[in-house]
Coordinates of C-alpha atoms and ligand atoms in Angstrom, one line a residue:
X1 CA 39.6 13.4 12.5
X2 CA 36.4 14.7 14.5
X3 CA 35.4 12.7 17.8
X4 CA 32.3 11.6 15.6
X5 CA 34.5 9.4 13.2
X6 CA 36.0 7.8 15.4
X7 CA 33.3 6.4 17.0
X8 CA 33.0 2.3 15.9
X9 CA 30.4 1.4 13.9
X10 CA 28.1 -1.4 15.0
X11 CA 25.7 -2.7 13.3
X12 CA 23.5 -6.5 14.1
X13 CA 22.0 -9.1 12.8
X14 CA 18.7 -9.8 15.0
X15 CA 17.1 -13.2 13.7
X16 CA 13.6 -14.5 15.1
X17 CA 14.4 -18.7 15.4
X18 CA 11.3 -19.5 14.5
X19 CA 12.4 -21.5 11.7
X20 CA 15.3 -22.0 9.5
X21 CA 16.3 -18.6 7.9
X22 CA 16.0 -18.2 4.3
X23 CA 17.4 -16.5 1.4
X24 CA 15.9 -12.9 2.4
X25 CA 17.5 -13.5 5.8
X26 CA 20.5 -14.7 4.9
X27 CA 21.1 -11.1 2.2
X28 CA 20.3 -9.1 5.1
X29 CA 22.9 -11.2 7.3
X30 CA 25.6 -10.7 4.5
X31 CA 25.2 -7.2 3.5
X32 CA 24.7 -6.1 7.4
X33 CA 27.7 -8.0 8.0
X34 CA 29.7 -6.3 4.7
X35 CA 28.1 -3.0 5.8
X36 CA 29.7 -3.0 9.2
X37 CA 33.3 -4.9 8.3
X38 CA 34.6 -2.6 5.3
X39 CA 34.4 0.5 8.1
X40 CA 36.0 -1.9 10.5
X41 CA 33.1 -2.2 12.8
X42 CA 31.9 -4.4 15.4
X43 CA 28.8 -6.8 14.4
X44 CA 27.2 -8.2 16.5
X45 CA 24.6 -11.1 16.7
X46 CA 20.8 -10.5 18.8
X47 CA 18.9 -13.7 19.0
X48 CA 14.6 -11.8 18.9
X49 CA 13.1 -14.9 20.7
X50 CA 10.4 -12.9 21.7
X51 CA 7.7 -15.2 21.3
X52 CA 8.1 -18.1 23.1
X53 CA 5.4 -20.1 21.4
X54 CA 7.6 -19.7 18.0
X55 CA 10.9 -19.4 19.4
X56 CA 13.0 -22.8 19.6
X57 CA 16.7 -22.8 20.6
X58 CA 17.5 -25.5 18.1
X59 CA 16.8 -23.0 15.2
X60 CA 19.0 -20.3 16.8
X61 CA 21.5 -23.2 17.2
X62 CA 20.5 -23.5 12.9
X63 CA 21.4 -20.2 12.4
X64 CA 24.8 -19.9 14.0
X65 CA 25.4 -22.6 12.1
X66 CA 24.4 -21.2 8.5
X67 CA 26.5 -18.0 9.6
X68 CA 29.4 -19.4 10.2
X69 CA 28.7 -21.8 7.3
X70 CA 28.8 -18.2 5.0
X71 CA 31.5 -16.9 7.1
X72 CA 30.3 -14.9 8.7
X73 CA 31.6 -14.9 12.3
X74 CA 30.0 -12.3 15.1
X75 CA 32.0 -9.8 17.4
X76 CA 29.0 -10.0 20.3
X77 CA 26.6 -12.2 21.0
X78 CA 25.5 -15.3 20.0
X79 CA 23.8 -17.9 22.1
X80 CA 27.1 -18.2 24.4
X81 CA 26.8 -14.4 25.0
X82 CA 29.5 -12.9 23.8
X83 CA 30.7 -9.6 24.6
X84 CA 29.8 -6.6 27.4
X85 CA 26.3 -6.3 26.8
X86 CA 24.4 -9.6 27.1
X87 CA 22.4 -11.4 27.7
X88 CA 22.0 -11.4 24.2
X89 CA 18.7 -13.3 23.6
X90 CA 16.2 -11.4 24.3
X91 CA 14.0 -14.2 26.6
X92 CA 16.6 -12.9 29.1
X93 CA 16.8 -9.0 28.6
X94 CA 12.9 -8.7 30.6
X95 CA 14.2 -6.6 32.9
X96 CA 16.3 -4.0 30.8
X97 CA 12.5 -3.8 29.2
X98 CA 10.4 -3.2 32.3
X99 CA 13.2 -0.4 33.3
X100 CA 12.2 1.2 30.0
X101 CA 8.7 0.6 30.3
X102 CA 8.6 2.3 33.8
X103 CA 10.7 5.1 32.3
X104 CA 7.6 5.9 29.6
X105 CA 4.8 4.8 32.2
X106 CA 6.1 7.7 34.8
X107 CA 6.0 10.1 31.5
X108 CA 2.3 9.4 32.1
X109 CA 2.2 8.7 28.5
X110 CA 0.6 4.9 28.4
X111 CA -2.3 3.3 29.2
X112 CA -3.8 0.4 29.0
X113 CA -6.2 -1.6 26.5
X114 CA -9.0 -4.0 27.0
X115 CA -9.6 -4.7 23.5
X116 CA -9.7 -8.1 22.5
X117 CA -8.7 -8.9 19.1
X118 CA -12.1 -9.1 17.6
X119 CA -13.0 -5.9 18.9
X120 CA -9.0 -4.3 17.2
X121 CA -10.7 -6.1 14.2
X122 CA -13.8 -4.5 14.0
X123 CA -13.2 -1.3 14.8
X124 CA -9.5 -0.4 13.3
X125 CA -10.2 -0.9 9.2
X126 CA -7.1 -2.0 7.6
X127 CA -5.1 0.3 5.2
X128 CA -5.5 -0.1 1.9
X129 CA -1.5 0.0 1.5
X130 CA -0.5 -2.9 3.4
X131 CA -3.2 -4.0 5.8
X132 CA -1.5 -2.3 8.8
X133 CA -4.4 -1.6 11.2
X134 CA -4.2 1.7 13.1
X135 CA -5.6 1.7 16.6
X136 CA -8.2 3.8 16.8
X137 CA -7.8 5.0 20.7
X138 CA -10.5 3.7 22.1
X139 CA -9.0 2.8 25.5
X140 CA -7.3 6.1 25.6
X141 CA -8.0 7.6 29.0
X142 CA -9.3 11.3 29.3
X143 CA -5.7 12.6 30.3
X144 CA -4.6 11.9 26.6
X145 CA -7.9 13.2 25.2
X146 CA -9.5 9.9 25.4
X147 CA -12.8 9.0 26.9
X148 CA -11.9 5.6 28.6
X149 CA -11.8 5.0 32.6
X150 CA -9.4 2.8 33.7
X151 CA -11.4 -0.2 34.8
X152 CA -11.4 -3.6 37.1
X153 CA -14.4 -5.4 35.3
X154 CA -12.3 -6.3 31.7
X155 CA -8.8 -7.8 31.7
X156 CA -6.0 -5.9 30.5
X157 CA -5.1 -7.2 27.2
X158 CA -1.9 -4.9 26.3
X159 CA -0.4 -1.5 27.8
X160 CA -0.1 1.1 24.7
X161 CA 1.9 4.2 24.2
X162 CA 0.5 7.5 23.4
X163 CA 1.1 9.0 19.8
X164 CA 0.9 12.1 19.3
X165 CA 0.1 13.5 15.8
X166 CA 3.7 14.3 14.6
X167 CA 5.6 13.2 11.6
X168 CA 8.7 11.5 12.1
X169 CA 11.2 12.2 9.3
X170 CA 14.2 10.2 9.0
X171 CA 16.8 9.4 6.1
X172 CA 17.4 6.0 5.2
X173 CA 20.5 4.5 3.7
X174 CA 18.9 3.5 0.8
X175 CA 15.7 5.2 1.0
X176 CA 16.4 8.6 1.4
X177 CA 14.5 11.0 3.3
X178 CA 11.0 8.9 4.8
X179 CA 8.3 10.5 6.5
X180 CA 5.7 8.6 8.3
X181 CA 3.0 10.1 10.5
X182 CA 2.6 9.1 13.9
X183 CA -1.2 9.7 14.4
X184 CA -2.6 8.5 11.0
X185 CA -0.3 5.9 10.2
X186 CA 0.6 4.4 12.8
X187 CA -1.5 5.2 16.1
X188 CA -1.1 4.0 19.1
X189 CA 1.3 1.3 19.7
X190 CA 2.0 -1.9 21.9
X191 CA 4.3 -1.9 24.4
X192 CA 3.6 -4.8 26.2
X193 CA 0.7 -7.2 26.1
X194 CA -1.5 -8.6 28.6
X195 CA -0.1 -12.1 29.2
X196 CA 3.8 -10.1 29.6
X197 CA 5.0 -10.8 26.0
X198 CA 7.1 -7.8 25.4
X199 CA 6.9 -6.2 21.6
X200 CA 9.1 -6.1 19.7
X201 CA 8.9 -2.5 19.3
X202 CA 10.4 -2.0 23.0
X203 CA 12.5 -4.9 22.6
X204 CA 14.3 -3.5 19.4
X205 CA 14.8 -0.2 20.5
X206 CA 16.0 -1.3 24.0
X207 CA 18.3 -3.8 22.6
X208 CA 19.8 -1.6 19.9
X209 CA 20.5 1.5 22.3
X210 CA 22.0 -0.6 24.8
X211 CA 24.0 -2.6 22.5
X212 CA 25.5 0.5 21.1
X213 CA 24.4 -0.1 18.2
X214 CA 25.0 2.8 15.7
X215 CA 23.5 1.0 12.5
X216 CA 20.6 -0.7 12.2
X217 CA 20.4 -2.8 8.5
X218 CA 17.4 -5.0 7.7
X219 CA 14.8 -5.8 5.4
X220 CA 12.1 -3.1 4.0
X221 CA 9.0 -4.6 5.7
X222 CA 10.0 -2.7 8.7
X223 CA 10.0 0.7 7.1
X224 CA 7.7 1.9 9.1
X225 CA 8.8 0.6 12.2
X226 CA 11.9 2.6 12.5
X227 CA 9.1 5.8 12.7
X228 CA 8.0 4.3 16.0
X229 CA 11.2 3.4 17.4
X230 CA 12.8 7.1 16.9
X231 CA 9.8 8.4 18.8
X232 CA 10.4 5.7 21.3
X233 CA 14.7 6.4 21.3
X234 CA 14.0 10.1 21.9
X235 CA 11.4 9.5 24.6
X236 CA 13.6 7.1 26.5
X237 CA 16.4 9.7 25.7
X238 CA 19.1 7.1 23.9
X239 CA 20.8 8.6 20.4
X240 CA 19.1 7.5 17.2
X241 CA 21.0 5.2 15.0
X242 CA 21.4 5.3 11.0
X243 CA 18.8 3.1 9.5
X244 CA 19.0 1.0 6.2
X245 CA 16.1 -0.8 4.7
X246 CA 16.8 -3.5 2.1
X247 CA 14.9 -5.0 -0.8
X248 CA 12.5 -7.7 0.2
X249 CA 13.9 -10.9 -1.1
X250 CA 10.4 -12.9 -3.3
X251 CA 10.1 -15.7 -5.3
X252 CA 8.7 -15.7 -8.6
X253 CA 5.2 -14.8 -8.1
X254 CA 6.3 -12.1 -6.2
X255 CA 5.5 -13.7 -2.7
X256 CA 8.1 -12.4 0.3
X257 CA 10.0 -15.9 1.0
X258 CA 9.1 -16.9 4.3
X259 CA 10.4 -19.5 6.7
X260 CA 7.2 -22.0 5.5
X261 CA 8.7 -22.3 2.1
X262 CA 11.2 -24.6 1.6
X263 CA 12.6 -24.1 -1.5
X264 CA 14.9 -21.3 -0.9
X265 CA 15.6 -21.6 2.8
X266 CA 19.4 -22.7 3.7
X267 CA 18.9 -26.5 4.2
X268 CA 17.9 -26.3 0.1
X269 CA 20.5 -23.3 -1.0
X270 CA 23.1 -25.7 0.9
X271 CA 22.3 -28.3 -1.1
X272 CA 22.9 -26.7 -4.4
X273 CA 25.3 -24.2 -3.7
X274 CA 29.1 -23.9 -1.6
X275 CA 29.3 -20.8 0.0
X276 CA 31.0 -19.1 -2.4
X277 CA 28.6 -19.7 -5.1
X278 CA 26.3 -18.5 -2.6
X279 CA 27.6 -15.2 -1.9
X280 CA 27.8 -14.6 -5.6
X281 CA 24.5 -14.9 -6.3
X282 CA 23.7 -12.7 -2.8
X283 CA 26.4 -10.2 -4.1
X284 CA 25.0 -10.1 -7.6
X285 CA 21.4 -9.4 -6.0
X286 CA 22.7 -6.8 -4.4
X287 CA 24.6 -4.8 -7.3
X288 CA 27.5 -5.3 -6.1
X289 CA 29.0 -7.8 -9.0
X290 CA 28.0 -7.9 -12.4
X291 CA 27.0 -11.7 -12.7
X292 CA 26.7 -13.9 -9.8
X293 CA 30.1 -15.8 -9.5
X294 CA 31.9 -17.6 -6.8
X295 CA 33.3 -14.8 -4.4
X296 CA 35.0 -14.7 -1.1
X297 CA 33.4 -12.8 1.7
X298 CA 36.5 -10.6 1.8
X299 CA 36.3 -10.1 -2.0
X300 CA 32.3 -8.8 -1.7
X301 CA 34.2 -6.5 1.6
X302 CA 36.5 -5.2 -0.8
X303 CA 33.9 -3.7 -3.2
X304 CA 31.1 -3.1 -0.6
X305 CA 29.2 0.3 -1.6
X306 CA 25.8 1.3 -0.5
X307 CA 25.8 3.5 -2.8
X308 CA 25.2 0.4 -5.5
X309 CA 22.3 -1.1 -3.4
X310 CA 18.9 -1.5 -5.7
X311 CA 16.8 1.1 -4.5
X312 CA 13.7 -0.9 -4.8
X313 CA 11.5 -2.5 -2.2
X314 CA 11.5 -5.9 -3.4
X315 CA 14.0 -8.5 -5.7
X316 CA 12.5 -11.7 -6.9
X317 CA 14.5 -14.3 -7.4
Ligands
LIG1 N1 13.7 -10.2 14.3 C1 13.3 -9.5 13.1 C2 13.2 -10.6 12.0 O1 13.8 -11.6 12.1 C3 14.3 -8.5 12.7 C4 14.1 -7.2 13.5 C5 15.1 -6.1 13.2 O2 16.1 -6.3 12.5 O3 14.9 -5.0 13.7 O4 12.6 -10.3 11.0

């Protein structure tokens, strides 16, 4: 066997607790989990509480609960910080992220931005595709062909990173080959923003590479963001993982579940279903049984196949 293939796999589940997670969250949990544990990997649990006007400990403590509830038990992490390469929440990684940020900011390759959000909204149309805005580079200072002068008369709302127009290609597990281009698509980016809130952008990439992380599973929405956070792995010089983007998990007008609506979040699907009923339904969603019946977590491990994952960006349920 080559040296390659016998590196462990490790994959994560990276939750925001901003709410109790849903049915969406919960089918990226359980397939990220299967994903890893039928190669015999290591999985490993990243609580994103980024945002600490969102972030509340009790709804991490409601997710480790709904895990375990499913099953599914963690290698690392976890909010008693499991494992080699903690802190695992990232309220306490700041300074693995400032390291980084230094790293690109002696590249000479950021800058910073004044522009408040009205002016973002003004001037930066959204795309017709999905409403992304792409900065226009307006604060971009001359030495990356901008016309802006760093100045001491507007407050610094966010530092950015340099794009440069280049396509990133990658190919995702389910996917296949994606192309996204830097410059027109997604321009650039927010590393950090005024007030110190790190992005998640950063925080991800930082977090995965240090984490060893080798695959990185979650939903479709953040397509795109994988684009940015290759340019940022090779610029901070850490290998590129393998990237999987699942289905989008609706409801039946074809809204993406979100942690406002009740109705399929896990205090309901609790309610109604045991777990094995549960991971039927979530195993039956994700082609991997025929009709959703009770199944154990090692039965779905048994029969785990990418391969039979819908290649669609959205399931509504
Ligand atoms: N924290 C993000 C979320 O809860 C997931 C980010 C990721 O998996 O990269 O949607």
């Amino acid at each position: 066997m080559s040296e390659i293939n016998r590196m462990p796999v490790v994959g994560r589940f990276a939750p925001s607790p901003s709410g109790r997670m849903h049915l969406g969250n919960v089918f990226t949990a359980v397939l990220s989990w299967l994903s890893v544990k039928s190669r015999g990997g290591v999985w490993v649990l990243r609580i994103e509480d980024l945002d600490p006007m969102r972030s509340k400990r009790v709804f991490s403590e409601m997710i480790e609960e709904d895990l375990l509830w499913l099953g599914l038990e963690w290698d690392e992490g976890g909010l008693d910080d499991r494992g080699l390469h903690g802190p695992y929440s990232q309220s306490g990684r700041g300074g693995l992220y400032e390291a980084a940020l230094h790293k690109l900011d002696s590249l000479g390759i950021t800058y910073p931005c004044y522009c408040t959000r009205g002016e973002l909204m003004a001037t930066n149309a959204p795309h017709q595709s999905d409403g992304r805005r792409v900065y226009g580079g307006s604060c971009r200072p001359p030495y990356l062909g901008g016309t802006m002068t760093p100045t001491m008369d507007r407050a610094v709302r966010a530092t950015r990173l340099f794009v440069p127009d280049e396509t990133i290609i990658f190919e995702d597990g389910i996917f296949g080959a994606t192309h996204v281009d830097l410059g027109s698509e997604v321009g650039d980016f927010v590393l950090r923003r005024g007030d110190g809130a790190w992005a998640y952008q950063l925080a991800v990439v930082v977090d995965d590479a240090e984490m060893g992380v080798t695959e990185v599973m979650r939903g479709f929405d953040l397509l795109q963001s994988s684009a940015q956070q290759i340019y940022l792995y090779r610029l901070l010089g850490y290998d590129v993982p393998e990237f999987v983007h699942l289905p989008l998990i609706c409801n039946r007008d074809g809204q993406r579940l979100s942690k406002r609506d009740g109705s399929l979040n896990m205090e309901a699907l609790r309610r109604y279903y045991k777990a094995e009923d549960l991971l039927g339904r979530i195993g039956y969603m994700a082609g991997l049984l025929d009709k959703p019946e009770r199944v154990s977590l090692n039965q779905l491990k048994e029969i785990y196949d990418v391969a039979r994952l819908p290649r669609t960006e959205r399931i509504c349920v």
